[in-house]
Coordinates of C-alpha atoms in Angstrom, one line a residue:
M1 CA 109.5 150.1 161.0
K2 CA 111.4 146.8 161.5
S3 CA 109.8 145.0 158.4
F4 CA 110.0 148.3 156.4
L5 CA 113.8 148.0 156.7
L6 CA 113.7 144.4 155.9
S7 CA 111.7 144.8 153.0
V8 CA 114.1 147.6 151.8
I9 CA 117.0 145.5 152.1
G10 CA 115.5 142.4 150.4
L11 CA 114.4 144.6 147.5
L12 CA 118.1 145.9 147.6
C13 CA 119.6 142.3 147.4
V14 CA 117.2 141.8 144.5
F15 CA 118.0 144.8 142.3
F16 CA 122.0 143.8 143.2
Q17 CA 121.3 140.0 142.0
L18 CA 119.6 141.7 138.8
S19 CA 122.6 143.9 138.3
C20 CA 125.1 141.3 138.7
L21 CA 123.0 138.8 136.4
A22 CA 122.7 141.8 133.6
E23 CA 126.7 141.7 133.4
I24 CA 126.5 137.9 132.2
A25 CA 126.0 136.9 128.9
P26 CA 122.3 135.8 127.9
D27 CA 122.9 132.2 127.3
I28 CA 124.4 131.8 130.5
Q29 CA 121.9 134.0 132.2
K30 CA 119.3 132.0 131.3
I31 CA 120.6 128.8 133.0
I32 CA 121.2 130.9 135.8
I33 CA 117.8 132.3 136.2
R34 CA 116.2 128.7 135.4
G35 CA 118.1 127.6 138.6
K36 CA 118.9 124.5 136.6
L37 CA 121.4 123.0 134.1
I38 CA 120.0 120.9 131.8
V39 CA 122.3 118.1 130.3
A40 CA 121.0 115.5 127.7
I41 CA 122.8 111.9 127.6
T42 CA 121.1 108.8 125.8
N43 CA 118.8 106.4 127.6
K44 CA 120.9 103.6 127.4
D45 CA 123.7 103.1 130.2
Y46 CA 127.3 103.4 128.7
F47 CA 129.4 102.5 131.3
P48 CA 131.9 103.9 132.6
F49 CA 130.8 107.4 131.4
F50 CA 127.1 107.1 132.6
F51 CA 125.3 104.0 134.3
H52 CA 122.6 103.0 137.1
N53 CA 124.4 101.8 140.3
S54 CA 123.2 98.9 142.6
K55 CA 120.9 101.9 144.2
N56 CA 119.5 102.3 140.5
E57 CA 121.3 105.9 140.8
L58 CA 123.0 107.5 138.0
E59 CA 126.5 107.7 138.4
G60 CA 129.8 107.8 136.1
F61 CA 132.7 109.8 134.7
D62 CA 130.1 112.6 132.7
I63 CA 127.7 112.5 135.6
E64 CA 130.5 113.7 137.8
I65 CA 131.7 116.3 135.3
A66 CA 128.0 117.6 134.7
A67 CA 127.7 118.0 138.4
K68 CA 131.0 120.1 138.5
I69 CA 129.5 122.4 135.8
A70 CA 126.2 123.0 137.6
T71 CA 128.2 123.6 140.8
H72 CA 130.1 126.4 139.1
L73 CA 127.6 128.0 137.7
G74 CA 125.5 128.1 141.1
V75 CA 122.7 125.9 139.6
K76 CA 121.0 122.5 140.3
L77 CA 121.7 119.7 137.7
E78 CA 119.1 118.2 135.7
I79 CA 119.7 115.2 133.6
N80 CA 117.6 114.4 130.5
S81 CA 118.1 110.5 129.2
S82 CA 115.2 110.6 127.0
A83 CA 117.4 110.7 123.8
T84 CA 117.2 107.2 122.3
S85 CA 120.7 107.4 120.6
F86 CA 124.1 109.7 120.6
N87 CA 122.7 111.8 117.5
A88 CA 119.3 112.5 119.5
V89 CA 121.3 114.0 122.0
V90 CA 122.6 116.4 119.6
D91 CA 119.1 116.8 118.1
Q92 CA 118.0 117.9 121.8
V93 CA 121.0 120.2 122.1
E94 CA 120.4 121.9 118.6
N95 CA 116.6 122.3 119.5
D96 CA 117.2 123.8 123.0
A97 CA 115.7 121.0 125.1
A98 CA 119.1 120.9 126.7
D99 CA 121.6 123.1 127.6
I100 CA 124.5 120.7 127.1
G101 CA 124.9 117.3 125.0
M102 CA 127.2 114.6 126.6
G103 CA 127.7 111.1 127.8
A104 CA 131.1 109.7 125.5
L105 CA 129.8 111.9 123.0
S106 CA 132.0 112.2 119.7
A107 CA 132.7 115.5 118.2
T108 CA 132.3 114.7 114.3
L109 CA 132.0 117.0 111.0
Q110 CA 128.6 116.0 110.7
R111 CA 127.4 117.0 114.1
G112 CA 129.3 120.1 114.2
L113 CA 126.9 121.1 111.3
H114 CA 124.0 121.4 113.9
V115 CA 125.7 121.9 117.4
A116 CA 129.3 123.6 118.6
F117 CA 131.8 120.9 120.4
S118 CA 134.1 122.1 123.1
T119 CA 137.6 120.6 123.5
P120 CA 138.0 117.5 124.0
Y121 CA 137.9 116.4 127.8
L122 CA 139.2 112.9 126.4
K123 CA 140.5 111.5 123.6
E124 CA 140.0 107.6 122.7
N125 CA 141.8 105.1 120.5
K126 CA 139.4 103.8 117.9
V127 CA 139.7 99.8 118.3
L128 CA 138.3 96.7 116.6
L129 CA 137.4 93.8 118.7
I130 CA 137.8 90.7 116.6
N131 CA 137.0 87.0 116.5
R132 CA 140.4 85.2 116.8
V133 CA 139.0 82.0 114.9
L134 CA 137.5 83.9 112.0
D135 CA 140.7 86.1 111.5
L136 CA 143.1 83.3 111.8
K137 CA 141.1 81.8 109.1
L138 CA 141.0 84.6 107.0
E139 CA 144.8 85.0 107.2
E140 CA 145.1 81.3 105.9
N141 CA 142.7 82.1 103.3
D142 CA 140.1 79.6 104.6
L143 CA 137.5 79.2 102.4
S144 CA 134.8 78.0 104.9
V145 CA 134.5 81.5 105.9
K146 CA 131.2 82.7 104.7
E147 CA 130.7 86.2 103.4
D148 CA 127.9 86.8 105.8
Q149 CA 130.6 86.3 108.5
L150 CA 132.4 89.2 107.6
K151 CA 130.4 92.0 109.3
F152 CA 131.3 94.6 111.4
A153 CA 129.2 95.8 114.5
V154 CA 128.9 99.3 115.2
I155 CA 126.0 100.9 117.7
K156 CA 123.1 102.4 116.1
N157 CA 123.3 106.0 115.2
S158 CA 126.3 106.7 116.8
S159 CA 129.7 108.2 115.4
Y160 CA 131.4 105.1 114.8
E161 CA 128.6 103.9 112.5
S162 CA 129.5 107.0 110.3
F163 CA 133.2 106.4 110.9
L164 CA 133.1 103.0 109.6
K165 CA 131.2 103.7 106.6
Q166 CA 132.8 106.6 105.4
N167 CA 136.4 105.5 106.2
F168 CA 136.1 101.8 106.1
Y169 CA 139.2 101.3 104.1
T170 CA 141.2 102.6 106.9
I171 CA 139.6 100.7 109.4
S172 CA 140.4 97.0 107.9
K173 CA 141.1 95.3 104.7
Y174 CA 138.0 93.2 105.2
A175 CA 135.8 96.2 105.9
N176 CA 133.1 97.5 103.6
P177 CA 130.1 99.8 104.1
N178 CA 128.0 96.8 103.2
R179 CA 129.2 94.9 105.7
V180 CA 128.1 97.3 108.7
V181 CA 125.4 96.0 111.0
A182 CA 124.1 98.4 113.8
Y183 CA 122.9 97.2 117.0
D184 CA 121.0 98.8 119.6
V185 CA 123.3 97.4 122.3
Q186 CA 126.8 96.4 122.5
E187 CA 126.3 93.9 124.6
N188 CA 124.4 92.0 121.9
A189 CA 126.8 92.7 119.3
M190 CA 129.4 90.8 121.6
K191 CA 127.2 87.7 121.8
D192 CA 127.4 87.3 118.1
L193 CA 130.9 88.0 117.9
M194 CA 131.9 85.4 120.6
T195 CA 130.0 82.8 118.5
G196 CA 131.6 83.7 115.1
K197 CA 128.3 85.0 113.6
I198 CA 130.3 88.3 113.0
Y199 CA 133.9 89.4 112.6
A200 CA 134.5 92.4 114.4
L201 CA 132.8 95.2 116.6
F202 CA 134.3 98.7 116.2
T203 CA 134.4 101.0 119.0
D204 CA 136.5 103.2 121.4
E205 CA 139.0 101.7 123.4
I206 CA 137.5 102.2 127.2
K207 CA 134.5 100.6 126.0
A208 CA 136.3 97.6 124.6
N209 CA 138.0 97.2 127.4
S210 CA 135.2 97.3 129.7
L211 CA 133.4 94.6 127.5
L212 CA 136.4 92.4 128.0
K213 CA 136.5 93.0 131.6
N214 CA 133.0 92.3 132.1
L215 CA 133.2 89.1 130.0
P216 CA 136.3 87.2 131.0
S217 CA 135.7 84.5 128.7
A218 CA 135.7 87.0 125.7
N219 CA 139.5 87.2 126.0
I220 CA 139.6 83.7 124.7
Y221 CA 137.4 84.4 121.5
L222 CA 138.3 87.8 120.9
K223 CA 141.6 90.1 120.4
K224 CA 141.7 93.8 120.3
R225 CA 143.4 95.9 117.6
V226 CA 144.0 99.6 117.8
I227 CA 143.2 101.5 114.9
D228 CA 146.6 103.5 114.1
G229 CA 146.4 107.2 113.8
Q230 CA 143.0 107.2 114.9
T231 CA 141.5 109.0 118.1
D232 CA 137.8 109.7 119.1
P233 CA 137.6 113.2 120.5
I234 CA 134.9 113.1 123.3
S235 CA 133.4 116.5 123.9
L236 CA 130.6 118.5 125.3
A237 CA 127.7 119.9 122.8
V238 CA 126.2 123.3 123.1
N239 CA 123.7 125.2 120.7
L240 CA 125.4 127.1 118.1
K241 CA 124.1 130.2 119.1
N242 CA 125.4 130.0 122.7
Q243 CA 129.1 131.3 121.9
T244 CA 129.7 132.6 125.4
L245 CA 128.4 129.3 127.2
L246 CA 130.9 127.6 124.7
N247 CA 133.7 129.9 125.7
W248 CA 133.1 129.2 129.5
I249 CA 132.8 125.1 128.9
N250 CA 136.2 125.2 127.2
L251 CA 137.6 127.4 130.1
F252 CA 136.2 124.7 132.6
V253 CA 137.6 122.0 130.4
E254 CA 141.2 123.5 130.7
N255 CA 140.6 123.9 134.3
F256 CA 139.3 120.6 134.9
A257 CA 142.5 119.0 133.2
D258 CA 145.0 121.2 134.8
S259 CA 143.7 121.1 138.5
G260 CA 144.2 117.1 138.6
A261 CA 140.5 116.8 138.8
R262 CA 140.4 114.7 135.7
N263 CA 142.9 112.4 137.1
V264 CA 140.9 111.5 140.3
L265 CA 137.7 111.1 137.9
S266 CA 140.1 108.8 135.8
Q267 CA 141.2 106.6 138.7
K268 CA 137.7 106.2 139.8
Y269 CA 136.0 105.2 136.9
L270 CA 138.6 104.6 134.0
K271 CA 141.2 102.7 135.8
G272 CA 142.3 99.6 133.8
L273 CA 140.3 100.7 131.2
R274 CA 142.6 103.0 129.2

């Protein structure tokens, strides 16, 4: 009799859970039934948003946001870091290989044709890191500056590659779409920048400050120039058909800011970088 009662109670619990799930929209229901939230980021560390610490554990500003989202949904977090570029993260969301795409992901008009973007949870200035010597020579009309030194570095397949090629005239008077050089890793661009092989690196202010902080000597050779009136909206991406999930994430972003949680994470990961 006891086992029978336990079976009946178990079935009632299952029916109750199913009835509760039936009231949740299908796009969120799918995540809850699966028991995990799949979040796509790139396979290269992008400090301070996501990076491997001394224990080879993945952490960062965006990793903690993803963990909070999973906790609120009552599921586990799975990070899919197989994407080789930021655009590939968008592709994974579009193809349903991930529920959410994030990791310093810029909301652009082109990407917006393929995925839906949340309300930005950060807005960063766009900046140029410029070689001081080359810049001084250019301002003094020094003819020793070679044409192939007037290059602008960006990360390959990133939003900044598109920004620079499409809006080069608003970035710098020396910018030109034919002068864009795409690097796989920003640190490699920094080496060429510091030695005067290229003129500037175009990136966001957090990353620029991080690069300068990790390479103290860079402050001797480089200077930062904020692009007036231009910001980079950092957002979360979801599949276009998952509108309820998008609405819920927008609510999460609003609460994330209002509750003070964003300030706590900013103090932990972004202090001195904004």
